[in-house]
Amino acid sequence: MSSVGTFSLGASEGSSEKIVINVSGVKHETHKSTLMTLPGSRLAKLVDTEKPPSEFFFDRNPEVFAHVLQYYRSGKLHCPTNLCGLLLEEEFAFWGVSDTDVEPCCWATFRQNKDTVEALAQIKHLVEPGQNDQSSNSRAWQQKIWALFDNPYSSITAKVIAIISLFFILLSITAFSLQTEHIYLSQSHQLWTGNSSKNFAETFPVKSLDMVEIVCSIWFMIEFVMRAVSCPSKCRFFMNVMNIVDLLALFPLFFRWCSSMYCCKMMGFLHIMRCIRVFRIFKLMQHVFGVRVLNHALRASATTLCTVPLVLFICTLIFGTMIYYAEVDSNDFHFINIPSCFWWAVVTLTTVGYGDMIPISGQGKLVGFLCAMVGVLLIVLPVPIIVNNFIKFSSLVKTKYSMPRKKEKNSVDAVLSSSA
Amino acid sequence: MSSVGTFSLGASEGSSEKIVINVSGVKHETHKSTLMTLPGSRLAKLVDTEKPPSEFFFDRNPEVFAHVLQYYRSGKLHCPTNLCGLLLEEEFAFWGVSDTDVEPCCWATFRQNKDTVEALAQIKHLVEPGQNDQSSNSRAWQQKIWALFDNPYSSITAKVIAIISLFFILLSITAFSLQTEHIYLSQSHQLWTGNSSKNFAETFPVKSLDMVEIVCSIWFMIEFVMRAVSCPSKCRFFMNVMNIVDLLALFPLFFRWCSSMYCCKMMGFLHIMRCIRVFRIFKLMQHVFGVRVLNHALRASATTLCTVPLVLFICTLIFGTMIYYAEVDSNDFHFINIPSCFWWAVVTLTTVGYGDMIPISGQGKLVGFLCAMVGVLLIVLPVPIIVNNFIKFSSLVKTKYSMPRKKEKNSVDAVLSSSA
Amino acid sequence: MSSVGTFSLGASEGSSEKIVINVSGVKHETHKSTLMTLPGSRLAKLVDTEKPPSEFFFDRNPEVFAHVLQYYRSGKLHCPTNLCGLLLEEEFAFWGVSDTDVEPCCWATFRQNKDTVEALAQIKHLVEPGQNDQSSNSRAWQQKIWALFDNPYSSITAKVIAIISLFFILLSITAFSLQTEHIYLSQSHQLWTGNSSKNFAETFPVKSLDMVEIVCSIWFMIEFVMRAVSCPSKCRFFMNVMNIVDLLALFPLFFRWCSSMYCCKMMGFLHIMRCIRVFRIFKLMQHVFGVRVLNHALRASATTLCTVPLVLFICTLIFGTMIYYAEVDSNDFHFINIPSCFWWAVVTLTTVGYGDMIPISGQGKLVGFLCAMVGVLLIVLPVPIIVNNFIKFSSLVKTKYSMPRKKEKNSVDAVLSSSA
Amino acid sequence: MSSVGTFSLGASEGSSEKIVINVSGVKHETHKSTLMTLPGSRLAKLVDTEKPPSEFFFDRNPEVFAHVLQYYRSGKLHCPTNLCGLLLEEEFAFWGVSDTDVEPCCWATFRQNKDTVEALAQIKHLVEPGQNDQSSNSRAWQQKIWALFDNPYSSITAKVIAIISLFFILLSITAFSLQTEHIYLSQSHQLWTGNSSKNFAETFPVKSLDMVEIVCSIWFMIEFVMRAVSCPSKCRFFMNVMNIVDLLALFPLFFRWCSSMYCCKMMGFLHIMRCIRVFRIFKLMQHVFGVRVLNHALRASATTLCTVPLVLFICTLIFGTMIYYAEVDSNDFHFINIPSCFWWAVVTLTTVGYGDMIPISGQGKLVGFLCAMVGVLLIVLPVPIIVNNFIKFSSLVKTKYSMPRKKEKNSVDAVLSSSA
Ligand SMILES: [K+]
Ligand SMILES: [K+]
């Protein structure tokens, strides 16, 4: 290359020795003075001698080095968007450039893939549920029974057990809801007519419903005991909310014999106990995939999502107070105190609008107008919060499924350990 | 190029022979040891001789090769986002690098365009409907009649027939809904007044509505027979839900003569038969484009969307039970049994709020507050699920429309066959 | 460069003459046979001689040429995502490569920027309204009056006129809505009490409201005449919906004197005329910016958005029919005919739920449950359709505003003319 | 490099002297005539001599220069999407190319990162609240007290004070809402029964509630005084809406002693004063993070969001007028005047549907159908507006949190100052 007629520009004349840096075949030329702008870095140390060689060879990524060299020139570390952030991180580390020097404008780009990898590691249990629950120190029969009752996809017997369990849950809830009708009827009947002549006729269905309930309870007890005994980690088993619900839902069975005597007294306590039974229905959701994605998205947006009840609560207070003072002078006997006004505010804000309390006066209707309008906006508030996370999780789950298995484990671990 | 004063770094000294790989004019330099890190690959085989030549020439994509070479250096295969995944796949195959070696962070990028091509192939029938229905083995007159009755865009006559058909559908439904009024009136009239003196006056409109219904039914019968006879594939014709609805909707016509005798007896059966007629309205949707995109988006999100009724069902159970126990002690005669409480829960959760059942007690209103709030969140749940898929489909359809026709066929097939 | 020990691969031996294509300093090397794969293109023609020169120089974009060369090699034209589609289009045209050869996977990328430019051209009138309305052949005083009455941002007088106009619109609507009360009252009063003794007391406010209305009407007439006279294009003026509304809203003023005589007869016709007056309120929206963006987004999604009423209509038919047959045997006197059932279906599907018609029987409540659930999903349907377009338009408008003015015009025109 | 057999193309023959521009090792070759197309630029000036040197060396970014050179060739300045806009801006400035020459198609890409940096600067106070409030000229004890009462995260004592304050807010509101019940009861009691015998029994809770209110008010007064005294900027303190609410909410305490005498007279004024107290609940929201993000997103979309009430207002006017004329002839005594029809329109448009006013006639139900349908679409309108901004802000906040601290300050300032 002839240097005849060469025109050079861009550096102070004092140290304008040209240095060639051959990175994997791509020859970058720059001035020595440029490389000296970052004194602590690898290149600065190399050229900081009396007579540096005119060419350096590095077997590294030439495309990333172009950006590193630009950092030497301009003092600003911008990242290209077409290269993976993890690759940039590795190369930056080699050239002695700190991650924290990345400009704010390019930071999101730089972090993006690292975040993706971390998020993929987090949703691992979502895609392969129950895999990590089995610790190796439990015995073989324990593991077999645990798989039988906990993972319906493990075998055909497990699937049959899951379907039986589901059948008993639905049967139990049906019996439970039909039963209440009779309890109420017999109670109110005695209250009103005073006699119990019709009691005999109603005894039969009540008895049969009792029978169904006892059978269901026995099944649930067996299932609970089996799961409790075979569970690899007793501690985590009793920390699980679903298992506590299972246990509490069994209580009415034990209290049955005693409660028949002094039925009316413990009514309140038993009501709550019976109420718990209906939460068993949550089991139904455990094995539906869509619910799991949604559940994850909802949990991720929980901190932001909890603002919705808060805003609703505050709006209830404000509109409840406003409607009270707006209707206090009219002859409307609905808005007699602020707590009942809160009920009106809730019913209007959620746009349910039962119609049991309706403002009559002009200013009351104005408050009603404002309240309904705010309500419409309130309904819309949680949309972006969930949309955001749901779309993110959906694409992550899709990526996870389409990804080949073999490399996954070690590379994710490597990223996580390097970021720790 | 003078090698005087050259400084080299980045590989162990033992095998630091520099090798030049000229890929279509771009000269990549690396050490022999670097290429040996992936023993089975094309380059490793080439250099694994006693005296490899100092320069290799390949007429391949130089930009992709830079990333392949980086894989040799760092052991991690990152993909650039600016190159098409299908191009990368092809080049990776040439260099003997497996797709499954792509890092998790870059997997989504790598797959993106392949997914797009596959999705484009799937929505083909959406953009060009009815094209693939015509098999070649049916006779010419069959094809003509089929086009006449099934594809309104095939000719002007076909369009006229479609409009006549639409007119008869709307006429049939109008007649049907007006008729019920008279059936009810005459029934209730006889029930209440006991005489049938006014029957004569009402006979006239009933008769004329009957006339209209018979004319409509005859048209539908003709249309059905024509379509059934001319359909290229009889099997697919009778598997189609719309055609079965058509057939069932014709039943009341056949039963008309018999039913006039023992009208009251078969009422229940006829009611269901008549009910089916209204489903003919779905035909109205078939040729609206927006509906087809929406329909596709809804189907794609069906598995996730089915969680909404499930969640609604579970919330109904839980809030129905809660309101029952909350209101059991108050003098409210609405919440007398749990099944009717379920009705309240549904009406409140969907924010319809008829106002026929309203909690009175304090704890009942608290349950109502919770129920309405959960309802507001429930309404919002399906939004992200549909948003996600709708946006995806809309952009796909837009791409499909703007795309030139000629290349489409073979390239999509090529991708699909290579991925199979 | 020594060719000793050079290893060459990737083309058939027959015509493996290496050819160097120097594109603006970047030297691409390839085989002659590779260039011959696309016979009609510029490069194929150049090398298709007995003795082609060993090096070609082109002063074109080297990065795009790399992709063109890849097309020669693999027969597939992939586009890089980091380069602008318009740049690619220009370079492809130079190299004799057709746009239609772009692969389906890269088509969306290739079209993206062209679509953006076209969309920017379309929203021009959105950002700079009224600019193109002024044709040059109208006289100066016409343009001045037109600007005065039509563009409130043109001068301070224009702003004052706009505010006066707004004030008269609000006054007119207030007078109009207050007046109806008195019309009704006097009507019903005469109907009930038979006398008209109280009429005198009510005459005063009615008179003053009449006065207000006449004053408003005169203002609107003046405004209408001024705008009609000064409008540069008479044809477009009378095609505008808002101007027709203005004209029709003036009719009641003309009919006032006659109508006082045979008031009751033309009541129906006058009602509709008066009704039109309220549409003047749309003028209020013309100058709010957010409304214009929303309006544009709504119009762009109109074809898809019209499916919502269609789906609602179909659901009304189906659920109306279902509830009729579900409740036909119960003693509920609300669901007496199908048309009134349609009303129930609409009220439930939109989750308004007035509570005037409520299913009583079990199967009726089941239908109500389904109807309310479908209603909740229906509410959600239009969300993605509008979201999609609104986000697109918002970003376009933002881009338009931040863009420098000078270059805009000619470059957009150039793109549009080249695409035509 | 042999120039034998070299073929050159792409420039007019007159000035086809090749010029080599070596930008940091990458050699770009072009014709002199190409560089002369932009006369004022740096390169045009350099080559505009009789005998320009054949090679120029610049120590600048070679990748960006390729795009600058393309601008010389084609006259259009397209930007690559993989490079940061700020880097492009810097390099363009060096080469004498104006930002405003960027093509419309690439403008959004070019501006993107600059917008990000500006938006990051704006949300600074969101992530680190209260940091900039402390000016340096206030004394040490002032700063301590200010931190104690205003920033709950500054110390444990501050956290305790915040919790006490929250407790008093909730206590005050509870006392306030319970109190109204008694005021009303005693008022109505006296009104109805005429005597005040039961007054004694109710005096006790009223007295104790009064006591609670006084204690709360004293706490709020102390808190207000402390904050007012210690606030670094008195001016900004009294401009803050929350502080004015605090002050106004203290007024009822001062009026208490006087108001006990002529209670009934100032009732109206006191009602408003008491009403203000409930706004204290907004303090509860100040320290919830999600609310702050939402608040910011809502504020950013305020201009567009204000179209929703406007559209609702216009729809109310139109449907109110329509239902009046639709129901004017039926015997429905609800729709007696247009203002009450507006109430019906609001209740239906927001889908609240109290059921106090229901159309009876056919055309009235049709208007109701349209109104409910428009209402459903209206609910959906604000979704895209908020979604858009919420997603943008969420990602910005996430970026801000993950970003290293040190570089942030100066680089943001640099960008802002350069853009000013
Ligand atoms: K409602
Ligand atoms: K309602």
Coordinates of C-alpha atoms and ligand atoms in Angstrom, one line a residue, chain A residues 347 351-355, chain B residues 347 351-355, chain C residues 347 351-355, chain D residues 347 351-355, ligand 2:
Chain A
V347 CA -72.4 -1.3 42.6
T351 CA -71.2 -1.1 36.4
V352 CA -73.2 -3.9 38.0
G353 CA -76.1 -1.4 38.8
Y354 CA -78.6 -3.5 40.7
G355 CA -81.0 -0.7 40.9
Chain B
V347 CA -75.3 -12.1 37.3
T351 CA -71.7 -7.2 35.8
V352 CA -75.2 -7.7 34.3
G353 CA -76.8 -7.0 37.7
Y354 CA -80.5 -7.6 37.1
G355 CA -81.4 -6.5 40.6
Chain C
V347 CA -79.9 -6.1 27.4
T351 CA -74.4 -6.5 30.3
V352 CA -76.7 -3.5 30.8
G353 CA -79.2 -5.8 32.7
Y354 CA -82.2 -3.5 33.4
G355 CA -83.9 -6.2 35.3
Chain D
V347 CA -76.9 4.8 32.7
T351 CA -73.9 -0.4 30.9
V352 CA -74.8 0.3 34.5
G353 CA -78.5 -0.2 33.7
Y354 CA -80.2 0.6 37.0
G355 CA -83.6 -0.3 35.5
Ligands
K2 K -78.5 -3.6 36.1

